[in-house]
């Protein structure tokens, strides 16, 4: 049964299921509240002011961003407590200071003395004590210092004694994306907590301030059982969830709030292919499920109402073509989809798929109400 | 030696080397002219009006696009002979007609009777004989009919007798991306030529018109030795080239005209990692070289001037972090890159990487001249 509200939409386009999104946001908010920590949601997934109003505490609360462009847009929308969660480079400090001058408390992230010295120099030159967090590594994923690295105290001292504002320590348990199930993810959460609490202790033992102790990745944020010593949690993709998160049991496929609406544009009957207009430009090239237990190709195929069609995935994608076919091991019946049929595709990775689009079409929680459109932005 | 013109740029951002781009465009133009066929360049790679002026004949000539959004933007810029090279769906015909009303001759593509009937119905209703090409399959890559499929004549008849304009046949040898070297690609080119020439013959033998016989993929366009019976060639990625094209010897790495400028934001000395601000948001998730002879990770690392640094690639990418490290088999020295160092990354796939950005910063052919900025667009 087609939804008449979707008919006027040009495909491919992004759909958001408002009810699922609200449920996802509430789930993490309740979990972190129960653990006694505050939430600093990551806005890199949605990159939308309208979406930020849902995900931030009171619509305006503390936020994390992945680019200065995000910081600038969200600051312009009145969000004034923002953490820029990517290591700062000296050339970006002018824009950091401009945000402070505009009334946004933007906190930067770093893990080496060279960065700390640049932040200190900019703080001195501007008279603004730039707030800075030190990145801690709990699992070898990417950046950060370990709690026992002498550089931790060195960096802390450079910041604190040089006139920047040493705010605390931050960890992102990025390797938890490879852990399947809540128990395994809880172990990563505990490792993340210990890394950052130990780092905070090391700083405090060196008479350095460390008011903020921040952890976060979507799997660990949901799996954590105890966050003693932690003050805040960050997560981003939980707003929409995606097939990667479903593949490691952080959510169910039915929790995924983001999909791409597509139209069937052809067939290759001899190969059992249905061709649709959601190629990699609409889905992104992200193949995050490729190494998971179930490879979902470029996405799971649903009917126009969002109901999963058993066995069907986008097995291959060109720029503007998606090839829909059964998973290799599927033996059931595959329905016919005449040219013009509308389908929805659930994405591997919500952050990547959303980034291919300029707006969201939001299916409202209230049955039958009109769709709304949220803009999203990109760039740096 | 840093280039002072690049210093003001915010990273990550896209750079275009104008001299290389012009050389790439000239190379294919000369080759197709020698073969006696016209060129209908694909604008899906650049998606930029400024870039289109370089690549189209006389800056305004026949073009191919992959979305109606492209057709609309380029038509608005005065480009009035456009082929929409993705199978048409009935819901998109209103926009096709609107483009005709606005003075753009937009040709659609199809490969089944249901599409042809929709095009015929729209032609009748509007009084505009919509130009249509029939897609031919030469290698099982994606869409299209084979020359001996009875549906070819059926589709041709529906179009021709129903009042649409049957323009001809079109083939895209997409599987040629897997062929290494000019000889292997020339075989795909000949297979592509034969498929489409045979289809044209079949239509003509059935008393159907077939003035246009169109082939094209970047590898076959460059490798073709004889295009007898073909009237036009399409190609897109040749404007910039990329590591995938270099990996199959269509070009050299030194021909790649597109790169991402990035800044070093940290290190993990124990792992030999340099962290930069070109993650997958800047590079795209495209890993087209993963299955080639040399896996180039998320891209080949160059210095700020564009000189390849031996052995270094982006081995891993998160949303806004790229991890630079030597290729697994590299045994040479790796230079140190202090925080703040600017580097360039050559992309796997120019179409995908460019799509992550909103503008190009163009390094002019004339030494020392100021950079220019070309805007690019996305959407559907």
XYZ file of C-alpha atoms in Angstrom:
760
model
C 0.000 0.000 0.000
C 1.737 3.199 -1.089
C 1.851 6.214 1.195
C 0.399 9.187 -0.728
C 2.617 11.553 1.251
C 5.691 9.997 -0.328
C 4.460 10.219 -3.927
C 5.533 13.814 -4.564
C 9.099 13.135 -3.399
C 11.858 12.956 -5.986
C 13.931 9.821 -5.578
C 16.411 8.988 -4.305
C 15.850 10.911 -1.073
C 16.295 10.483 2.655
C 13.430 9.559 4.944
C 13.402 9.846 8.723
C 10.901 7.957 10.838
C 10.224 10.442 13.626
C 8.733 7.886 16.019
C 11.753 5.592 15.769
C 14.145 8.515 16.089
C 12.445 9.740 19.262
C 12.468 6.237 20.694
C 16.191 5.905 19.973
C 16.974 9.271 21.556
C 14.884 8.470 24.627
C 16.521 5.103 25.069
C 20.013 6.532 25.451
C 18.849 9.526 27.476
C 17.181 7.201 29.974
C 20.193 4.911 30.138
C 22.670 7.707 30.798
C 20.334 9.340 33.308
C 20.131 6.025 35.170
C 23.931 5.914 35.240
C 24.074 9.451 36.598
C 25.987 11.063 33.757
C 25.112 13.838 31.385
C 24.869 13.445 27.659
C 26.749 15.471 25.049
C 25.265 14.117 21.804
C 27.326 14.120 18.646
C 25.708 16.141 15.880
C 27.921 14.786 13.084
C 25.348 12.153 12.163
C 22.414 14.457 11.575
C 24.144 17.804 10.716
C 20.767 19.457 10.976
C 19.575 22.181 13.301
C 16.047 20.742 13.313
C 17.342 17.302 14.286
C 19.600 18.835 16.942
C 16.539 20.170 18.737
C 15.399 16.585 19.294
C 18.674 15.112 20.362
C 20.105 17.825 22.609
C 18.971 18.216 26.205
C 16.183 20.822 26.162
C 16.868 21.247 22.458
C 19.886 23.410 23.103
C 22.183 21.565 25.492
C 25.808 20.479 25.270
C 26.852 19.109 21.896
C 29.755 17.429 20.151
C 30.704 18.203 16.552
C 33.206 16.818 14.068
C 33.915 19.965 12.016
C 34.199 23.684 12.594
C 31.484 24.136 9.977
C 29.146 22.236 12.296
C 30.262 24.358 15.247
C 29.563 27.534 13.272
C 26.111 26.464 12.117
C 25.022 25.190 15.516
C 26.479 28.199 17.325
C 24.497 30.360 14.931
C 21.403 28.457 16.032
C 22.078 29.307 19.677
C 23.869 26.146 20.772
C 26.676 27.593 22.842
C 28.403 24.669 24.571
C 30.145 22.696 21.869
C 33.015 20.226 21.885
C 34.957 19.932 18.632
C 35.861 16.268 18.896
C 38.684 16.056 16.345
C 42.304 16.911 17.135
C 42.890 20.620 16.653
C 45.457 21.926 14.200
C 47.023 25.361 14.681
C 45.555 26.769 11.461
C 42.028 26.224 12.792
C 42.452 28.296 15.952
C 41.362 31.544 14.319
C 37.947 30.046 13.681
C 37.849 28.662 17.226
C 38.473 32.135 18.594
C 35.890 33.666 16.288
C 33.312 31.280 17.741
C 34.271 32.350 21.264
C 33.944 35.986 20.259
C 30.480 35.117 18.938
C 29.462 33.741 22.329
C 30.011 30.022 21.798
C 32.078 28.125 24.333
C 33.911 25.832 21.927
C 36.166 23.219 23.493
C 39.033 21.783 21.477
C 40.656 18.356 21.650
C 44.346 17.471 21.510
C 46.895 14.844 22.456
C 50.341 16.357 22.027
C 52.465 19.210 23.291
C 52.712 20.888 19.895
C 48.934 21.274 19.794
C 48.828 22.430 23.414
C 51.474 25.047 22.709
C 49.485 26.365 19.748
C 46.344 26.556 21.887
C 48.262 28.350 24.624
C 49.730 30.823 22.147
C 46.270 31.556 20.748
C 44.857 31.910 24.251
C 47.558 34.385 25.208
C 47.265 36.367 21.993
C 43.479 36.615 22.231
C 42.959 36.907 25.978
C 40.521 33.971 25.731
C 41.464 30.906 27.744
C 40.555 28.328 25.101
C 38.913 25.291 26.738
C 40.746 22.095 25.848
C 40.319 18.389 26.504
C 43.097 15.827 26.307
C 42.307 12.783 24.196
C 42.881 9.380 25.786
C 43.289 6.100 23.955
C 41.635 3.022 25.474
C 41.823 0.527 22.616
C 44.366 1.530 19.966
C 41.604 2.752 17.704
C 42.939 6.083 16.556
C 44.268 9.064 18.504
C 44.978 9.737 22.144
C 47.443 9.170 24.967
C 47.345 6.364 27.495
C 46.917 7.213 31.154
C 50.496 6.204 31.974
C 52.118 8.179 29.147
C 54.299 10.963 30.595
C 53.075 13.151 27.734
C 49.677 13.316 29.448
C 51.039 15.365 32.344
C 53.265 17.359 30.018
C 50.323 18.331 27.809
C 48.197 19.105 30.862
C 50.892 21.369 32.279
C 51.431 23.213 28.994
C 47.703 23.973 28.833
C 47.154 24.788 32.497
C 50.275 26.803 33.099
C 50.148 28.523 29.730
C 46.759 30.090 30.188
C 44.444 27.787 28.260
C 41.615 26.091 30.181
C 42.366 22.445 30.885
C 38.856 20.963 31.008
C 39.561 17.284 31.302
C 39.984 14.058 29.410
C 38.047 12.355 26.646
C 38.026 8.856 25.221
C 36.283 7.238 22.238
C 36.179 3.433 22.303
C 36.096 3.129 18.536
C 37.075 -0.535 18.561
C 33.785 -1.367 20.266
C 32.203 -1.341 16.804
C 33.813 -4.732 16.360
C 32.298 -6.189 19.558
C 29.128 -8.211 19.162
C 26.469 -8.101 21.839
C 25.976 -6.136 24.995
C 28.371 -8.114 27.211
C 31.305 -7.682 24.835
C 30.462 -4.015 24.386
C 30.208 -3.575 28.159
C 33.801 -4.778 28.422
C 34.843 -2.071 25.976
C 32.820 0.434 27.990
C 34.616 -0.552 31.172
C 37.994 -0.353 29.416
C 37.028 3.094 28.094
C 35.910 4.202 31.574
C 39.091 2.936 33.224
C 41.334 4.600 30.637
C 39.775 7.968 31.122
C 39.295 7.751 34.904
C 42.933 6.714 35.302
C 43.992 9.616 33.118
C 41.897 12.004 35.215
C 43.492 10.626 38.358
C 46.972 11.079 36.892
C 46.238 14.705 36.051
C 44.746 15.414 39.483
C 47.693 13.710 41.191
C 49.896 16.153 39.308
C 47.819 19.032 40.718
C 46.161 19.650 37.407
C 42.422 20.263 37.058
C 40.211 17.677 35.383
C 36.562 18.550 35.901
C 35.266 16.770 32.789
C 35.688 13.041 32.209
C 34.078 12.173 28.895
C 33.499 8.820 27.212
C 31.583 7.775 24.205
C 30.864 5.568 21.286
C 27.403 4.382 20.402
C 28.051 0.740 21.414
C 29.721 1.559 24.742
C 27.246 4.315 25.595
C 24.408 1.796 25.398
C 26.260 -1.095 27.004
C 27.925 0.657 29.948
C 26.798 -0.745 33.305
C 28.735 1.559 35.614
C 30.235 4.943 34.816
C 31.765 5.837 38.156
C 34.190 8.706 37.703
C 32.767 9.669 34.321
C 30.886 12.950 33.966
C 29.558 12.816 30.425
C 28.791 10.449 27.592
C 28.889 11.140 23.851
C 27.119 9.270 21.050
C 25.821 10.204 17.642
C 24.605 7.442 15.386
C 22.082 6.241 17.991
C 19.698 8.921 16.745
C 19.107 6.998 13.534
C 20.893 3.686 14.091
C 21.856 1.637 11.029
C 22.670 -1.848 9.784
C 26.154 -1.775 11.300
C 24.686 -1.118 14.741
C 22.012 -3.775 14.177
C 24.742 -6.171 13.044
C 26.413 -5.989 16.466
C 23.103 -6.054 18.360
C 23.165 -2.481 19.634
C 19.717 -2.110 18.061
C 17.231 -4.073 15.998
C 16.690 -3.489 12.298
C 13.250 -2.157 13.296
C 14.925 0.650 15.241
C 16.601 2.114 12.144
C 15.028 5.526 11.634
C 16.832 6.488 8.420
C 16.172 5.095 4.964
C 16.559 6.046 1.339
C 13.405 6.157 -0.760
C 14.085 4.794 -4.228
C 12.253 4.027 -7.476
C 12.622 0.909 -9.588
C 14.043 1.874 -13.003
C 14.638 -1.500 -14.666
C 15.355 -5.214 -14.482
C 17.738 -7.881 -15.653
C 15.351 -10.850 -15.460
C 17.953 -13.455 -16.416
C 20.064 -12.495 -13.426
C 17.179 -11.838 -11.034
C 18.170 -8.195 -10.721
C 15.919 -5.245 -10.059
C 17.622 -1.919 -10.810
C 16.705 1.089 -8.683
C 17.802 4.720 -8.594
C 19.598 4.448 -5.232
C 23.224 3.953 -6.207
C 26.246 4.776 -4.104
C 25.620 8.477 -4.543
C 22.426 8.010 -2.516
C 23.619 5.228 -0.181
C 27.323 6.211 0.106
C 30.132 3.781 -0.556
C 30.049 2.650 3.084
C 30.091 -1.140 3.323
C 30.314 -1.364 7.089
C 28.473 -4.690 7.192
C 30.916 -6.334 4.768
C 32.936 -7.761 7.654
C 29.977 -8.472 9.916
C 28.155 -11.783 10.383
C 25.609 -10.797 7.717
C 26.848 -8.751 4.780
C 23.979 -6.427 3.921
C 25.503 -5.191 0.664
C 24.635 -1.546 0.124
C 21.500 -1.889 2.223
C 18.428 -3.861 3.199
C 15.387 -3.480 0.946
C 12.017 -2.549 2.443
C 8.690 -1.790 0.866
C 7.535 1.798 0.592
C 6.076 1.684 4.118
C 9.398 0.567 5.597
C 8.620 -3.126 6.083
C 11.701 -5.287 5.451
C 11.314 -7.567 2.395
C 12.906 -10.889 3.402
C 16.175 -11.759 1.706
C 16.557 -8.677 -0.467
C 19.542 -6.357 -0.403
C 21.273 -3.936 -2.728
C 24.020 -6.296 -3.885
C 25.901 -3.771 -5.999
C 25.901 -0.051 -6.547
C 27.088 2.243 -9.307
C 26.887 6.004 -9.049
C 23.140 6.277 -9.683
C 22.140 2.612 -9.979
C 21.458 0.160 -7.196
C 21.137 -3.526 -8.073
C 18.581 -5.277 -5.861
C 18.819 -9.052 -5.565
C 18.461 -11.768 -2.943
C 21.273 -12.404 -0.503
C 23.402 -15.292 -1.815
C 21.965 -17.735 0.732
C 18.313 -16.717 0.363
C 15.977 -19.383 -0.984
C 12.536 -17.796 -0.603
C 10.317 -16.125 -3.149
C 11.289 -12.697 -4.433
C 8.418 -10.393 -5.380
C 8.211 -8.622 -8.736
C 8.697 -4.879 -8.656
C 7.405 -3.151 -11.789
C 9.222 -0.080 -13.065
C 8.091 2.848 -10.954
C 7.709 0.826 -7.728
C 8.878 2.732 -4.667
C 11.052 0.952 -2.116
C 13.113 1.982 0.886
C 16.718 0.992 1.569
C 18.126 0.830 5.110
C 21.734 2.044 5.197
C 24.925 0.427 6.418
C 26.076 3.591 8.123
C 23.708 6.442 8.862
C 26.454 9.096 9.087
C 27.756 8.229 5.629
C 24.407 7.834 3.908
C 22.950 11.011 5.371
C 26.054 12.901 4.218
C 25.107 12.199 0.599
C 21.915 14.246 0.943
C 20.915 17.838 1.518
C 17.658 17.288 3.373
C 15.592 14.841 5.368
C 11.947 14.142 4.672
C 10.460 13.396 8.051
C 7.548 11.001 8.432
C 5.804 12.341 11.501
C 4.984 10.312 14.553
C 1.354 11.403 14.235
C -0.322 9.037 11.789
C -1.391 10.773 8.612
C 0.171 14.143 9.427
C 2.087 15.924 6.662
C 5.770 15.269 6.105
C 8.214 17.921 7.167
C 11.612 18.714 5.667
C 14.776 19.290 7.638
C 17.781 20.742 5.893
C 21.227 19.360 6.467
C 24.624 20.778 5.627
C 28.113 19.569 4.884
C 31.494 21.102 4.370
C 34.220 22.058 6.762
C 58.283 24.014 0.084
C 54.753 25.156 0.914
C 52.651 26.973 -1.663
C 51.515 30.286 -0.114
C 48.355 30.203 -2.233
C 47.202 27.093 -0.375
C 47.783 28.492 3.121
C 44.464 30.337 3.426
C 42.455 27.234 2.496
C 40.514 25.445 5.199
C 41.255 21.726 5.209
C 40.126 19.262 4.110
C 39.320 20.682 0.692
C 39.462 19.699 -2.961
C 42.247 20.827 -5.258
C 42.227 20.674 -9.053
C 45.422 20.879 -11.065
C 44.276 22.835 -14.123
C 47.235 21.830 -16.294
C 46.678 18.123 -15.680
C 42.948 18.470 -16.222
C 43.408 20.211 -19.544
C 45.932 17.579 -20.610
C 43.489 14.799 -19.719
C 40.637 16.456 -21.596
C 42.824 17.061 -24.653
C 44.034 13.485 -24.670
C 40.562 11.996 -25.061
C 39.369 14.715 -27.427
C 42.293 14.010 -29.749
C 41.767 10.264 -29.548
C 38.057 10.410 -30.390
C 38.687 12.952 -33.156
C 41.222 10.573 -34.671
C 38.611 7.811 -34.547
C 36.099 10.075 -36.272
C 33.464 10.141 -33.516
C 32.052 12.962 -31.479
C 32.338 13.238 -27.719
C 29.461 13.598 -25.280
C 31.340 14.012 -21.992
C 29.737 12.895 -18.753
C 29.357 15.734 -16.276
C 28.617 13.501 -13.254
C 32.263 13.553 -12.191
C 32.706 17.292 -11.957
C 29.100 18.512 -11.394
C 30.334 22.030 -11.941
C 29.372 24.551 -14.588
C 32.886 26.015 -14.588
C 34.421 22.579 -15.155
C 31.855 21.808 -17.861
C 33.168 24.726 -19.923
C 36.522 22.950 -20.162
C 35.270 19.491 -20.924
C 32.447 20.183 -23.371
C 33.127 20.887 -27.035
C 33.270 24.684 -27.373
C 32.341 24.869 -23.692
C 28.712 24.220 -24.430
C 28.470 21.060 -26.515
C 26.642 17.768 -26.045
C 26.715 16.412 -22.507
C 25.759 13.370 -20.489
C 24.385 13.610 -16.955
C 23.478 11.128 -14.232
C 20.682 13.039 -12.492
C 17.895 15.407 -13.426
C 19.393 17.899 -10.988
C 22.483 17.970 -13.194
C 20.329 18.380 -16.289
C 18.521 21.302 -14.683
C 21.667 23.100 -13.568
C 23.472 22.627 -16.868
C 20.395 23.531 -18.894
C 20.185 26.682 -16.811
C 23.767 27.410 -17.841
C 22.840 27.180 -21.512
C 23.839 23.593 -22.242
C 20.904 22.421 -24.328
C 21.813 18.970 -25.677
C 21.847 16.619 -22.707
C 21.542 12.861 -22.360
C 20.240 11.630 -19.006
C 22.185 8.387 -18.856
C 20.217 6.517 -16.186
C 17.068 4.499 -16.903
C 14.034 6.741 -16.797
C 11.194 6.110 -14.361
C 7.689 7.385 -15.143
C 7.604 9.721 -12.134
C 10.542 11.693 -13.544
C 8.921 12.534 -16.873
C 7.345 15.745 -15.629
C 10.802 17.157 -14.998
C 11.989 15.887 -18.372
C 9.157 17.759 -20.051
C 9.818 20.887 -18.030
C 13.383 20.870 -19.345
C 12.107 20.600 -22.911
C 9.744 23.475 -22.282
C 12.744 25.442 -21.032
C 14.592 24.843 -24.306
C 16.790 21.899 -23.382
C 16.750 18.845 -25.623
C 16.973 16.185 -22.918
C 17.270 12.603 -24.141
C 16.156 9.793 -21.857
C 17.424 6.218 -21.607
C 15.409 3.020 -21.224
C 15.502 -0.710 -21.794
C 11.966 -2.024 -21.372
C 8.518 -1.649 -22.836
C 7.006 -0.283 -19.615
C 9.416 2.654 -19.720
C 8.828 3.160 -23.446
C 5.069 3.214 -22.882
C 5.431 5.835 -20.162
C 7.629 7.965 -22.440
C 5.113 7.596 -25.253
C 2.233 8.571 -22.982
C 4.113 11.654 -21.799
C 5.017 12.543 -25.392
C 1.394 12.294 -26.461
C 0.078 14.228 -23.498
C 2.607 17.029 -23.912
C 2.914 17.208 -27.670
C 6.690 16.893 -27.253
C 8.277 13.859 -28.914
C 10.624 12.953 -26.076
C 13.998 11.803 -27.451
C 14.904 8.355 -26.145
C 17.840 5.990 -26.451
C 17.656 2.245 -25.872
C 20.267 0.872 -23.496
C 22.327 -2.087 -24.720
C 24.257 -4.500 -22.540
C 27.658 -5.661 -23.792
C 29.161 -7.261 -20.696
C 26.532 -8.070 -18.072
C 27.551 -5.035 -16.066
C 24.205 -3.531 -15.193
C 21.266 -2.540 -17.383
C 20.405 -2.926 -21.039
C 19.197 -5.348 -23.672
C 21.345 -7.513 -25.912
C 21.187 -6.981 -29.654
C 19.380 -10.294 -30.195
C 16.745 -9.760 -27.515
C 13.284 -9.476 -29.171
C 12.508 -6.788 -26.596
C 14.887 -4.452 -28.463
C 12.604 -4.277 -31.490
C 9.527 -4.193 -29.290
C 10.828 -1.226 -27.318
C 11.917 0.493 -30.521
C 8.467 0.040 -32.021
C 6.663 1.310 -28.942
C 8.758 4.472 -29.030
C 8.733 5.072 -32.756
C 5.134 4.214 -33.428
C 3.866 5.866 -30.261
C 5.183 9.312 -31.037
C 8.364 9.507 -28.986
C 11.655 10.120 -30.823
C 13.717 6.956 -31.132
C 17.250 8.368 -31.258
C 19.355 5.261 -31.130
C 21.235 2.865 -28.908
C 23.703 3.320 -26.075
C 26.118 1.025 -24.287
C 28.366 1.394 -21.253
C 31.114 -1.219 -20.913
C 31.216 -0.995 -17.126
C 33.100 -4.266 -16.761
C 36.093 -2.720 -18.512
C 37.064 -1.233 -15.144
C 38.277 -4.717 -14.287
C 40.505 -5.012 -17.379
C 44.167 -4.157 -16.935
C 46.077 -2.482 -19.705
C 45.194 -1.073 -23.072
C 44.975 -4.373 -24.951
C 42.485 -5.881 -22.523
C 40.490 -2.657 -22.498
C 40.525 -2.557 -26.292
C 38.811 -5.957 -26.260
C 36.058 -4.521 -24.068
C 35.851 -1.541 -26.411
C 35.391 -3.830 -29.393
C 32.782 -5.873 -27.512
C 30.987 -2.628 -26.618
C 31.164 -1.439 -30.221
C 29.856 -4.718 -31.592
C 26.985 -4.857 -29.104
C 25.723 -1.435 -29.987
C 26.398 -1.638 -33.740
C 24.553 -4.965 -33.890
C 21.670 -3.438 -31.972
C 21.573 -0.499 -34.373
C 21.529 -2.917 -37.296
C 18.689 -4.893 -35.740
C 16.627 -1.744 -35.320
C 17.338 -0.541 -38.844
C 16.514 -3.972 -40.258
C 13.145 -3.620 -38.560
C 12.656 -0.273 -40.317
C 13.258 1.664 -37.137
C 15.466 4.752 -37.033
C 18.774 4.650 -35.199
C 20.789 7.779 -35.960
C 22.821 7.738 -32.746
C 25.120 4.887 -31.768
C 26.748 5.754 -28.451
C 29.440 3.961 -26.465
C 31.395 4.877 -23.453
C 33.339 4.122 -20.360
C 36.601 5.807 -19.509
C 38.746 2.688 -20.122
C 37.117 1.735 -23.434
C 36.972 5.336 -24.662
C 40.765 5.570 -24.333
C 41.542 2.059 -25.569
C 39.245 1.826 -28.593
C 41.160 1.314 -31.818
C 38.271 1.327 -34.252
C 34.795 2.743 -33.765
C 33.222 1.970 -37.110
C 29.464 2.327 -36.837
C 29.663 4.354 -33.636
C 28.658 8.019 -33.711
C 29.564 9.226 -30.240
C 31.665 8.371 -27.196
C 30.949 9.156 -23.572
C 33.389 9.370 -20.660
C 33.512 11.295 -17.416
C 36.232 10.430 -14.960
C 38.976 11.083 -17.532
C 38.742 14.775 -16.670
C 40.372 14.171 -13.312
C 41.446 10.520 -13.454
C 42.076 8.716 -10.162
C 43.893 5.815 -8.532
C 41.432 3.254 -9.902
C 42.168 4.412 -13.449
C 45.899 4.468 -12.728
C 45.596 0.975 -11.242
C 44.425 -0.411 -14.581
C 46.905 1.671 -16.601
C 44.408 4.012 -18.243
C 46.534 6.858 -16.859
C 49.597 7.420 -14.716
C 49.428 8.592 -11.116
C 50.955 11.849 -12.364
C 47.887 12.458 -14.524
C 45.535 12.621 -11.536
C 44.236 16.191 -11.431
C 42.136 15.920 -8.270
C 43.441 15.750 -4.714
C 42.337 16.522 -1.194
C 44.405 19.023 0.745
C 44.732 17.944 4.365
C 46.438 19.021 7.589
C 48.281 16.777 10.030
C 46.460 16.805 13.388
C 48.352 14.195 15.403
C 50.450 11.059 15.615
C 50.580 7.622 17.156
C 54.375 7.179 17.161
C 54.312 3.629 18.506
C 52.253 2.525 15.504
C 53.957 4.761 12.947
C 50.694 6.597 12.301
C 50.242 10.189 11.242
C 46.675 11.406 11.734
C 45.291 13.949 9.274
C 41.982 15.720 8.855
C 41.020 13.932 5.630
C 38.755 11.139 6.803
C 36.122 9.388 4.749
C 33.941 12.480 4.776
C 36.629 14.171 2.673
C 37.831 11.137 0.700
C 34.526 9.203 0.473
C 34.206 5.578 1.492
C 35.205 4.469 -2.002
C 37.863 1.758 -1.866
C 38.003 1.042 -5.558
C 41.655 0.008 -5.431
C 40.983 -2.629 -2.748
C 40.675 -5.356 -5.377
C 43.380 -4.019 -7.687
C 47.015 -5.108 -7.889
C 48.020 -2.361 -5.438
C 45.572 -1.478 -2.680
C 45.935 2.272 -2.196
C 43.861 2.393 0.997
C 41.885 5.629 1.133
C 44.443 7.370 -1.055
C 48.047 8.035 -1.962
C 49.847 10.668 0.107
C 51.649 13.552 -1.609
C 53.409 16.578 -0.267
C 51.712 19.958 -0.401
C 52.984 20.524 -3.940
C 51.474 17.265 -5.154
C 54.635 15.161 -5.312
C 53.917 11.534 -4.341
C 55.673 10.509 -1.091
C 56.923 6.958 -1.676
C 55.137 4.213 0.242
C 52.609 6.352 2.091
C 48.854 5.869 1.900
C 45.829 6.591 4.052
C 45.484 3.125 5.567
C 42.291 3.790 7.483
C 39.650 6.474 7.669
C 37.090 7.534 10.212
C 34.594 10.296 9.557
C 37.046 13.178 10.011
C 40.316 11.329 10.632
C 42.635 9.784 8.099
C 45.412 7.516 9.322
C 48.543 7.862 7.185
C 51.054 5.018 7.285
C 53.337 3.088 4.937
C 51.891 0.395 2.706
C 52.350 -2.991 4.396
C 55.202 -3.961 2.046
C 57.064 -0.637 2.144
C 60.522 -0.743 3.660
C 61.876 2.749 2.990
C 62.143 5.753 5.259
C 58.999 7.609 6.230
C 59.378 11.339 6.823
C 58.134 13.069 9.968
C 55.168 15.361 9.518
C 54.757 17.817 12.398
C 51.244 18.826 13.442
C 50.082 21.468 11.004
C 51.898 19.987 7.978
C 49.866 20.204 4.792
C 49.675 17.163 2.522
C 47.619 16.134 -0.483
C 45.791 12.840 -0.927
C 45.053 11.372 -4.367
C 41.633 9.672 -4.418
C 40.547 6.164 -5.336
C 37.590 7.422 -7.287
C 37.298 11.012 -8.418
C 33.484 10.937 -8.790
C 33.030 9.754 -5.213
C 35.615 12.010 -3.601
C 34.475 15.125 -5.439
C 30.896 14.393 -4.343
C 31.912 14.926 -0.723
C 32.749 18.584 -1.406
C 30.968 21.769 -2.385
C 33.740 23.464 -4.303
C 37.011 22.999 -6.110
C 40.069 25.130 -5.513
C 41.799 25.309 -8.867
C 45.561 25.635 -9.119
C 45.998 27.490 -12.389
C 48.135 26.330 -15.248
C 49.936 29.673 -15.181
C 52.665 29.427 -12.567
C 52.084 31.710 -9.623
C 48.631 32.907 -10.702
C 45.915 33.119 -8.074
C 43.722 30.125 -7.289
C 40.174 30.158 -8.531
C 37.146 28.496 -6.986
C 34.579 26.459 -8.865
C 31.354 25.558 -7.160
C 29.884 22.095 -7.449
C 26.453 20.807 -6.595
C 24.781 17.575 -5.574
C 21.268 16.314 -5.083
C 18.775 14.820 -7.451
